[in-house]
PDB file of C-alpha atoms in Angstrom:
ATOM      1  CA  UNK A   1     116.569 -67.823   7.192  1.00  0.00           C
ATOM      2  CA  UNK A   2     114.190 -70.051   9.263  1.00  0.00           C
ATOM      3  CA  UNK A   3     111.180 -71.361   7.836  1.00  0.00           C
ATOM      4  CA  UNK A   4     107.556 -69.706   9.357  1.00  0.00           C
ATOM      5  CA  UNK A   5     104.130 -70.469   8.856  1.00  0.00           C
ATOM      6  CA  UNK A   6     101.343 -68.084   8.821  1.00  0.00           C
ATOM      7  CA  UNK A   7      97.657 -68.761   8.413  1.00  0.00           C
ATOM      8  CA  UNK A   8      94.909 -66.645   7.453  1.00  0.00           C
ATOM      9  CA  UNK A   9      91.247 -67.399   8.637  1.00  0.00           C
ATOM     10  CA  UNK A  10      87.866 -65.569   8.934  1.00  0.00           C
ATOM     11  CA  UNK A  11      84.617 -65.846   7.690  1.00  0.00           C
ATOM     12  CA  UNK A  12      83.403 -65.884   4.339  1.00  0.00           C
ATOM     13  CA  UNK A  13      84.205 -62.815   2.278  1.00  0.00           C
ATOM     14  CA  UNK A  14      86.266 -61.468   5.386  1.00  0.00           C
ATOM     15  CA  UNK A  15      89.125 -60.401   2.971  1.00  0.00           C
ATOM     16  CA  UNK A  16      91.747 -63.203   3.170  1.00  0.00           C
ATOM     17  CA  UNK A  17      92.622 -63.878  -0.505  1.00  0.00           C
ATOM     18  CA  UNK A  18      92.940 -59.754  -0.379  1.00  0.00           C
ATOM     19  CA  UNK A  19      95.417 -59.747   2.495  1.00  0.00           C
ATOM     20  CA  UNK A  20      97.238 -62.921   0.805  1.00  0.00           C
ATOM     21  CA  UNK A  21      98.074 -60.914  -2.225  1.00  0.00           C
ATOM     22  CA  UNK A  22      98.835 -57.651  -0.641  1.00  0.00           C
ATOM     23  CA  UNK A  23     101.604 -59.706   1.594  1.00  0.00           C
ATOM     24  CA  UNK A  24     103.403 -61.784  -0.753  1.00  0.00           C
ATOM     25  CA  UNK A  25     104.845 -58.752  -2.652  1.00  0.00           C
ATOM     26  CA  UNK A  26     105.661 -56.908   0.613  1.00  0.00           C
ATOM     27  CA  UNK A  27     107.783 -60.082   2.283  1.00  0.00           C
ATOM     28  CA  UNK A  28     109.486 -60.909  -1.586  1.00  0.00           C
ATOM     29  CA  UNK A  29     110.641 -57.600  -1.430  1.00  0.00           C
ATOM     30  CA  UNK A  30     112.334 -58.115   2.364  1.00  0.00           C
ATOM     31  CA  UNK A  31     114.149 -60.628  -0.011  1.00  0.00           C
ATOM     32  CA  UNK A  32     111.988 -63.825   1.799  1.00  0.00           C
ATOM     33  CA  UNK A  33     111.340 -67.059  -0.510  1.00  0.00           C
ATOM     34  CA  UNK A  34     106.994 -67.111  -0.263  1.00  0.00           C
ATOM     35  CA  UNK A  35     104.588 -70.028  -0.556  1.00  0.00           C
ATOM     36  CA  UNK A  36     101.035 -68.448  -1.246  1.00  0.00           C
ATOM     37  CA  UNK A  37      98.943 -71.494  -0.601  1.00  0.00           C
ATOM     38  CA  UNK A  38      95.243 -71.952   0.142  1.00  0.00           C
ATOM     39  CA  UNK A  39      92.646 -74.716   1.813  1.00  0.00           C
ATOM     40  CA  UNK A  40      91.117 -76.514   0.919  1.00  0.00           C
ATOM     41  CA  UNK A  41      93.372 -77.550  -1.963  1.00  0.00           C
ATOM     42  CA  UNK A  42      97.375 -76.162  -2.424  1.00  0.00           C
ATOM     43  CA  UNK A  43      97.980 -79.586  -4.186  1.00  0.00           C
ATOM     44  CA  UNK A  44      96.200 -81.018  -6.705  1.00  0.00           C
ATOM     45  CA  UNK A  45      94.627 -84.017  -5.165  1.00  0.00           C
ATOM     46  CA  UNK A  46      93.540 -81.326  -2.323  1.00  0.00           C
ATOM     47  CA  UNK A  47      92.095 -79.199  -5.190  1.00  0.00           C
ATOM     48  CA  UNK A  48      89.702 -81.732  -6.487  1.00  0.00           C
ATOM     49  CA  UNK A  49      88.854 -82.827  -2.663  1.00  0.00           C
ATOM     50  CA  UNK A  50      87.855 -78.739  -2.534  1.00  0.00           C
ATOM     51  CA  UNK A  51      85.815 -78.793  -5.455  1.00  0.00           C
ATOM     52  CA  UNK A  52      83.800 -81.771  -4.217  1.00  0.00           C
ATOM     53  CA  UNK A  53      83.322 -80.213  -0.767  1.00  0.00           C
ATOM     54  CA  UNK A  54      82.487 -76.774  -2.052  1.00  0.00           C
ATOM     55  CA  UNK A  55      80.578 -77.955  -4.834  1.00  0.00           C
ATOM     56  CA  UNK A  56      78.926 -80.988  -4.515  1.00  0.00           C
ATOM     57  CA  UNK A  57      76.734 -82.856  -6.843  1.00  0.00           C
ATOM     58  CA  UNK A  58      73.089 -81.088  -7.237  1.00  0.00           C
ATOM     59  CA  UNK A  59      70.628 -82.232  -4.355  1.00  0.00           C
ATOM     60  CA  UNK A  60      73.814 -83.628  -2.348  1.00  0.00           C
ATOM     61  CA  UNK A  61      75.161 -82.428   0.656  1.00  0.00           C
ATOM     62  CA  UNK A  62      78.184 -83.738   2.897  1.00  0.00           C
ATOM     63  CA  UNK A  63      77.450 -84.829   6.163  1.00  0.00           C
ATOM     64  CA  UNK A  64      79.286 -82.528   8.991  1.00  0.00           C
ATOM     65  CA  UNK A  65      82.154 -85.508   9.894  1.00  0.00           C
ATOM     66  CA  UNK A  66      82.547 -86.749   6.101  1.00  0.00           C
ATOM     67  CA  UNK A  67      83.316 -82.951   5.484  1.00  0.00           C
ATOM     68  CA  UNK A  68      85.721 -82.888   8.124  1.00  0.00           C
ATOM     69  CA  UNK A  69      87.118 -86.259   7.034  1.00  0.00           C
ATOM     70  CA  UNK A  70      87.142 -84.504   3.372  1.00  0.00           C
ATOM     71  CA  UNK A  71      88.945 -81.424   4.969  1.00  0.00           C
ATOM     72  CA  UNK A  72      91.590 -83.337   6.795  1.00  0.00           C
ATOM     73  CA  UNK A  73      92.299 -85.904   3.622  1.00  0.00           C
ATOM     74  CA  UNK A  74      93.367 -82.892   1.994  1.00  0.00           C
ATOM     75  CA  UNK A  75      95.110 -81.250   4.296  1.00  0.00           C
ATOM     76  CA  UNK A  76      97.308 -84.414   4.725  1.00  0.00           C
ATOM     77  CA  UNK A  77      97.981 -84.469   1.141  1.00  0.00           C
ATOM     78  CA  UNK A  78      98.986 -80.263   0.913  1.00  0.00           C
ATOM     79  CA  UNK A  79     101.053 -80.763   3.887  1.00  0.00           C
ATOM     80  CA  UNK A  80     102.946 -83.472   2.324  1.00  0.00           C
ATOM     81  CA  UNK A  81     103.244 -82.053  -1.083  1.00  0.00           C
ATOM     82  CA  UNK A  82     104.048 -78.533  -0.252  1.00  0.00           C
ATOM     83  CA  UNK A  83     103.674 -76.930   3.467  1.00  0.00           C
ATOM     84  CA  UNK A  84     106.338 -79.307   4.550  1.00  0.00           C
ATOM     85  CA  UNK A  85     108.363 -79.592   1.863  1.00  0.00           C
ATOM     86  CA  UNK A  86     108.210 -75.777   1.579  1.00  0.00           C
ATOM     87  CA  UNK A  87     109.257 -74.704   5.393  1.00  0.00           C
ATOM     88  CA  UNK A  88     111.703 -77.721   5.122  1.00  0.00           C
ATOM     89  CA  UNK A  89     113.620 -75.815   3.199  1.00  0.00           C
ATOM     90  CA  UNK A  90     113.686 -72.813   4.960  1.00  0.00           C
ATOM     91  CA  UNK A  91     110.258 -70.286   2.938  1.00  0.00           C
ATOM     92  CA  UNK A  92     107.696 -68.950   4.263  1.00  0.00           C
ATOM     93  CA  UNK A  93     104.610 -69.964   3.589  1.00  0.00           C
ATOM     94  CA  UNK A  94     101.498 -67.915   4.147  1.00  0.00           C
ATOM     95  CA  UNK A  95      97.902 -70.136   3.443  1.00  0.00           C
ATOM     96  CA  UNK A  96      94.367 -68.786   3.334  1.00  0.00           C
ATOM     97  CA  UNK A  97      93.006 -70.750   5.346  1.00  0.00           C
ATOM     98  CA  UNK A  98      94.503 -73.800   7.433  1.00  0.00           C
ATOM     99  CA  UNK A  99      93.512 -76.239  10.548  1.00  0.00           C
ATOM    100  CA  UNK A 100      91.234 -73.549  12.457  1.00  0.00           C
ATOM    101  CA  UNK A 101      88.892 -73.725   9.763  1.00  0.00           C
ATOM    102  CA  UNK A 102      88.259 -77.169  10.359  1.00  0.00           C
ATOM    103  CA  UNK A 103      87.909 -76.662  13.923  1.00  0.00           C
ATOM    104  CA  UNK A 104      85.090 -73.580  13.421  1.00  0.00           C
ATOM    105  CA  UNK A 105      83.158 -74.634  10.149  1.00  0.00           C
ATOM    106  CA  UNK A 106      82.580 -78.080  11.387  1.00  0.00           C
ATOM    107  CA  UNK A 107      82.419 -77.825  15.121  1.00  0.00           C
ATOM    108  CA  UNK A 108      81.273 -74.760  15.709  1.00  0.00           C
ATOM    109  CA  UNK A 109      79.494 -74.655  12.644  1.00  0.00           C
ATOM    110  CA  UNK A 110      78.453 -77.869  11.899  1.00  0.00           C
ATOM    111  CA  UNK A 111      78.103 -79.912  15.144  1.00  0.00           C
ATOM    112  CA  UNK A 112      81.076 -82.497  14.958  1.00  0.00           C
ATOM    113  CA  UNK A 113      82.370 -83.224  18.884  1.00  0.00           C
ATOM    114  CA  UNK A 114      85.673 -80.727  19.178  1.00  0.00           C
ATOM    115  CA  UNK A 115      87.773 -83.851  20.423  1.00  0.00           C
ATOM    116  CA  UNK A 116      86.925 -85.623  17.541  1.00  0.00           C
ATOM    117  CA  UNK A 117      88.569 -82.594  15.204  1.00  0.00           C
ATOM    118  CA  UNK A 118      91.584 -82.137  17.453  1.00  0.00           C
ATOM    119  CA  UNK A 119      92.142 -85.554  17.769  1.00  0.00           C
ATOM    120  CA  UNK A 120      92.455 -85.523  13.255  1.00  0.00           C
ATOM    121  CA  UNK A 121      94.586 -82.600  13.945  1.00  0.00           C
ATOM    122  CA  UNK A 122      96.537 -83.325  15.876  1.00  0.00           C
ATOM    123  CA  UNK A 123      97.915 -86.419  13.694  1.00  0.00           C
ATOM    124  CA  UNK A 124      97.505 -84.625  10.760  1.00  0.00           C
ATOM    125  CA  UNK A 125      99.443 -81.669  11.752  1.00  0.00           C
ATOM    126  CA  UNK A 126     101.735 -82.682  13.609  1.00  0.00           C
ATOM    127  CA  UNK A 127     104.575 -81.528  11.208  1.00  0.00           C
ATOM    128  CA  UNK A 128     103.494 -77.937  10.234  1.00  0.00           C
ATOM    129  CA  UNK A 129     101.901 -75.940  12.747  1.00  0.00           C
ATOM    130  CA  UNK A 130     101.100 -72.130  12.288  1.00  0.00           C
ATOM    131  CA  UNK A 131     103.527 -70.004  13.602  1.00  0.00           C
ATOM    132  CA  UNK A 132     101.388 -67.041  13.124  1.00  0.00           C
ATOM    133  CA  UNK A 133      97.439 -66.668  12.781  1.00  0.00           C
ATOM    134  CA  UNK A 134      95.733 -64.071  11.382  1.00  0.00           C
ATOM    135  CA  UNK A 135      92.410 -63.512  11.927  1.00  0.00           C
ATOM    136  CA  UNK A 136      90.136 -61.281   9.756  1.00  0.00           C
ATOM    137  CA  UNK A 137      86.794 -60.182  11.447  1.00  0.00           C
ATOM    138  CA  UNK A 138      83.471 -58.790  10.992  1.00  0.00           C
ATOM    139  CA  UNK A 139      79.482 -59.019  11.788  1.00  0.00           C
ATOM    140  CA  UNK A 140      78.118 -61.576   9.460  1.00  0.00           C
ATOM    141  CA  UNK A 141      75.745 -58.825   8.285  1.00  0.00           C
ATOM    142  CA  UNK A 142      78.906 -56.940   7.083  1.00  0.00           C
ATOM    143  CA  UNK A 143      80.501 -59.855   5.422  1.00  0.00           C
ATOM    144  CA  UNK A 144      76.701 -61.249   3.812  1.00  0.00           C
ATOM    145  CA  UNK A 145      76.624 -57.790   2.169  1.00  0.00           C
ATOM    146  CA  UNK A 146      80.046 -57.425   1.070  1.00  0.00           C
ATOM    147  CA  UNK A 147      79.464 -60.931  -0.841  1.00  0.00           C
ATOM    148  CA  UNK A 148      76.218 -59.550  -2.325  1.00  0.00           C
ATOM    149  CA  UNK A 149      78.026 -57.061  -3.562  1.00  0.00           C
ATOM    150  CA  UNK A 150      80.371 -58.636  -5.359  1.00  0.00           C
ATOM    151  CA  UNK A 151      77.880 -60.738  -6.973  1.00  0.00           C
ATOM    152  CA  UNK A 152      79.777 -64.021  -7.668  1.00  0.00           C
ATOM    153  CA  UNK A 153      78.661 -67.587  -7.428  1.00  0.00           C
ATOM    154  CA  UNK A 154      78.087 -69.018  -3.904  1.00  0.00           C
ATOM    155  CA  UNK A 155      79.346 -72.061  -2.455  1.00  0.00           C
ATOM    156  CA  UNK A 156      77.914 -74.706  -0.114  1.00  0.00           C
ATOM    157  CA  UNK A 157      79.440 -72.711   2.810  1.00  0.00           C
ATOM    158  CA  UNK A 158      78.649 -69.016   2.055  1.00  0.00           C
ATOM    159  CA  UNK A 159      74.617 -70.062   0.990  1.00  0.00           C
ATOM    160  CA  UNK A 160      74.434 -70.810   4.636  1.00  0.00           C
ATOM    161  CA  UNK A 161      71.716 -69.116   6.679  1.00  0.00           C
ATOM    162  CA  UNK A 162      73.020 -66.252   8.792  1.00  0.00           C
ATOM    163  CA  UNK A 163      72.892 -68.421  12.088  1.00  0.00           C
ATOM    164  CA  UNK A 164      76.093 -70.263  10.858  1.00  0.00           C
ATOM    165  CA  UNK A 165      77.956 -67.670  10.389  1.00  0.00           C
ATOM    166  CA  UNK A 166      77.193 -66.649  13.832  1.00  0.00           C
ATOM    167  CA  UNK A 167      78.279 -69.228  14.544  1.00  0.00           C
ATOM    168  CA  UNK A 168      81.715 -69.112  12.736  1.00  0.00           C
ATOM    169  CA  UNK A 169      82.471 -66.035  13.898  1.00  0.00           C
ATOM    170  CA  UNK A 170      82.151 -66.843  17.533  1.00  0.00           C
ATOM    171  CA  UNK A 171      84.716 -69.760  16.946  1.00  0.00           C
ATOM    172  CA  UNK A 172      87.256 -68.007  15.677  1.00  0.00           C
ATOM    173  CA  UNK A 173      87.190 -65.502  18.139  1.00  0.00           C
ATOM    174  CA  UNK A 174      87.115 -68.024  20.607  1.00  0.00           C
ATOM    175  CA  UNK A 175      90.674 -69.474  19.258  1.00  0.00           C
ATOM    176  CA  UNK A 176      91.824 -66.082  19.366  1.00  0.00           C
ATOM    177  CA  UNK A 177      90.843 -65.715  23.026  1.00  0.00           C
ATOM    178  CA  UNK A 178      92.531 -69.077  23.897  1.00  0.00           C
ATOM    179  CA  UNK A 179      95.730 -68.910  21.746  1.00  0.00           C
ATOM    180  CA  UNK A 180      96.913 -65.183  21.983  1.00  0.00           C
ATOM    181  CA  UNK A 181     100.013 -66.308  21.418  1.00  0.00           C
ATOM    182  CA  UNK A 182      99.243 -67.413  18.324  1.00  0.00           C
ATOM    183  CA  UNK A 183      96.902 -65.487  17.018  1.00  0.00           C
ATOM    184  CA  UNK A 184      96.160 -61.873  16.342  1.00  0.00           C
ATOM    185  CA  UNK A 185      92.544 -60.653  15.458  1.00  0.00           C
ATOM    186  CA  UNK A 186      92.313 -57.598  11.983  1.00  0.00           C
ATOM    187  CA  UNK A 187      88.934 -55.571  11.426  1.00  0.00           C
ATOM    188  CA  UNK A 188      88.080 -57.210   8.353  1.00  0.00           C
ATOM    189  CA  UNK A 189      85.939 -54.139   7.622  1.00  0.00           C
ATOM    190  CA  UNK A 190      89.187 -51.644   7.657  1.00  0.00           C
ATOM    191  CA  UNK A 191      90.898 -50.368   4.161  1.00  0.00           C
ATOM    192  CA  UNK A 192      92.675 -52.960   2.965  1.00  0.00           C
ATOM    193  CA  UNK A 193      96.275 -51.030   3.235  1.00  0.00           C
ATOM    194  CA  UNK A 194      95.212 -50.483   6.610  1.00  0.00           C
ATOM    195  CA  UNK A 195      94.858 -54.401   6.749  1.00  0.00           C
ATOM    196  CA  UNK A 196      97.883 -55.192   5.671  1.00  0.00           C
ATOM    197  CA  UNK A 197      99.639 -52.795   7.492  1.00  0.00           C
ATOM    198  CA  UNK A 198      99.004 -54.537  10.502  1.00  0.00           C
ATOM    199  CA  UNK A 199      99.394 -57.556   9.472  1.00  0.00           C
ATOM    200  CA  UNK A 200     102.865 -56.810   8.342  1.00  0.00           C
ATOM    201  CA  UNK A 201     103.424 -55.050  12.067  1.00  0.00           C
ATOM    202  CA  UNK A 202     102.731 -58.727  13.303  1.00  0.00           C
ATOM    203  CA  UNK A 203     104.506 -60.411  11.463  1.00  0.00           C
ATOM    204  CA  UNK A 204     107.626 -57.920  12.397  1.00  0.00           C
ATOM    205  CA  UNK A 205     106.471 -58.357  16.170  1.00  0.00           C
ATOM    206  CA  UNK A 206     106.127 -61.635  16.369  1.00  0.00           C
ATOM    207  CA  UNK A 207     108.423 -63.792  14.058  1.00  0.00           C
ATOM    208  CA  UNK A 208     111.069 -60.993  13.344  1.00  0.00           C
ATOM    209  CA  UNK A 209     111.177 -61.013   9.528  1.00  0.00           C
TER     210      UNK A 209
END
């Protein structure tokens, strides 16, 4: 079976990691070899790059290109130590969270010039491209409460003021609008089968598995 490659992007608490594990077991039982992968990280070099962007030191706090430079180190690295390797031989591999990211939380987001972050990706992508993005989305208000509800630690991304994720919102949707080809936008705020049911009904659309 031919390898694909579907990504998984949204804003923060949009409900990737929940769609990631509700489609692995649905595709292993079509009989298709998954990959369940993640950025940053995937690899462990890319896992301690995440942990220093996520988490940096107390009082520290990346600048918006050296966090894009952090993003795209470690991307390089899970691309050579498992997204290619992985579709090479012929699995799918599904990651929450891929190049887009990059392009939103740090352009859109952050302020770094857009050629600047297409010119990185484009080198550093150039062998594993999504064949499929999946876009979960939702007013930031919706999203800021869903994380207050579940209570858990925040990271340097999600403490960010509500402007950012404005922000981050409007990016993605802005890929969507430019690369429908590409990419297909959920209602983060549906019931999660209902989530995954389309999901699934894209992924039988568009890449026939």
């Amino acid at each position: 079976m031919p390898s694909v490659f579907i990504t998984l992007e949204g804003g923060e608490g949009a409900g990737k990691s929940t769609l990631l594990k509700g489609l692995v077991p649905a595709l292993v039982a079509r009989g298709i070899d998954v990959v369940a992968t993640r950025e940053p990280g995937g690899s462990p070099l890319a896992e301690t790059v995440r942990s220093l962007v996520l988490n940096p030191p107390a009082g520290e706090d990346w600048s918006p290109m050296a966090e894009a430079l952090l993003m795209n180190a470690a991307r390089s690295d899970h691309i050579d130590k498992v997204i290619g390797p992985s579709l090479a031989a012929g699995k799918a591999v599904i990651s929450d969270r891929y190049s887009d990211s990059t392009r939103v939380y740090q352009a859109a987001g952050a302020g770094v010039p857009r050629a600047h972050l297409l010119a990185m990706e484009e080198i550093v992508t150039a062998d594993a491209r999504p064949d499929l993005t999946l876009i979960l989305d939702a007013a930031p208000e919706d999203l800021l409460a869903r994380r207050q509800d579940r209570n858990a630690p925040t990271d340097a991304f999600e403490s960010r003021d509500l402007a950012f994720h404005t922000a981050i919102r409007n990016g993605f949707l802005a890929i969507a609008e430019a690369e429908p080809e590409r990419c297909l936008v959920l209602n983060a705020m549906a019931q999660p089968a209902r989530i995954l049911e389309r999901a699934l009904g894209a992924i039988d659309n568009r890449l026939r598995l």
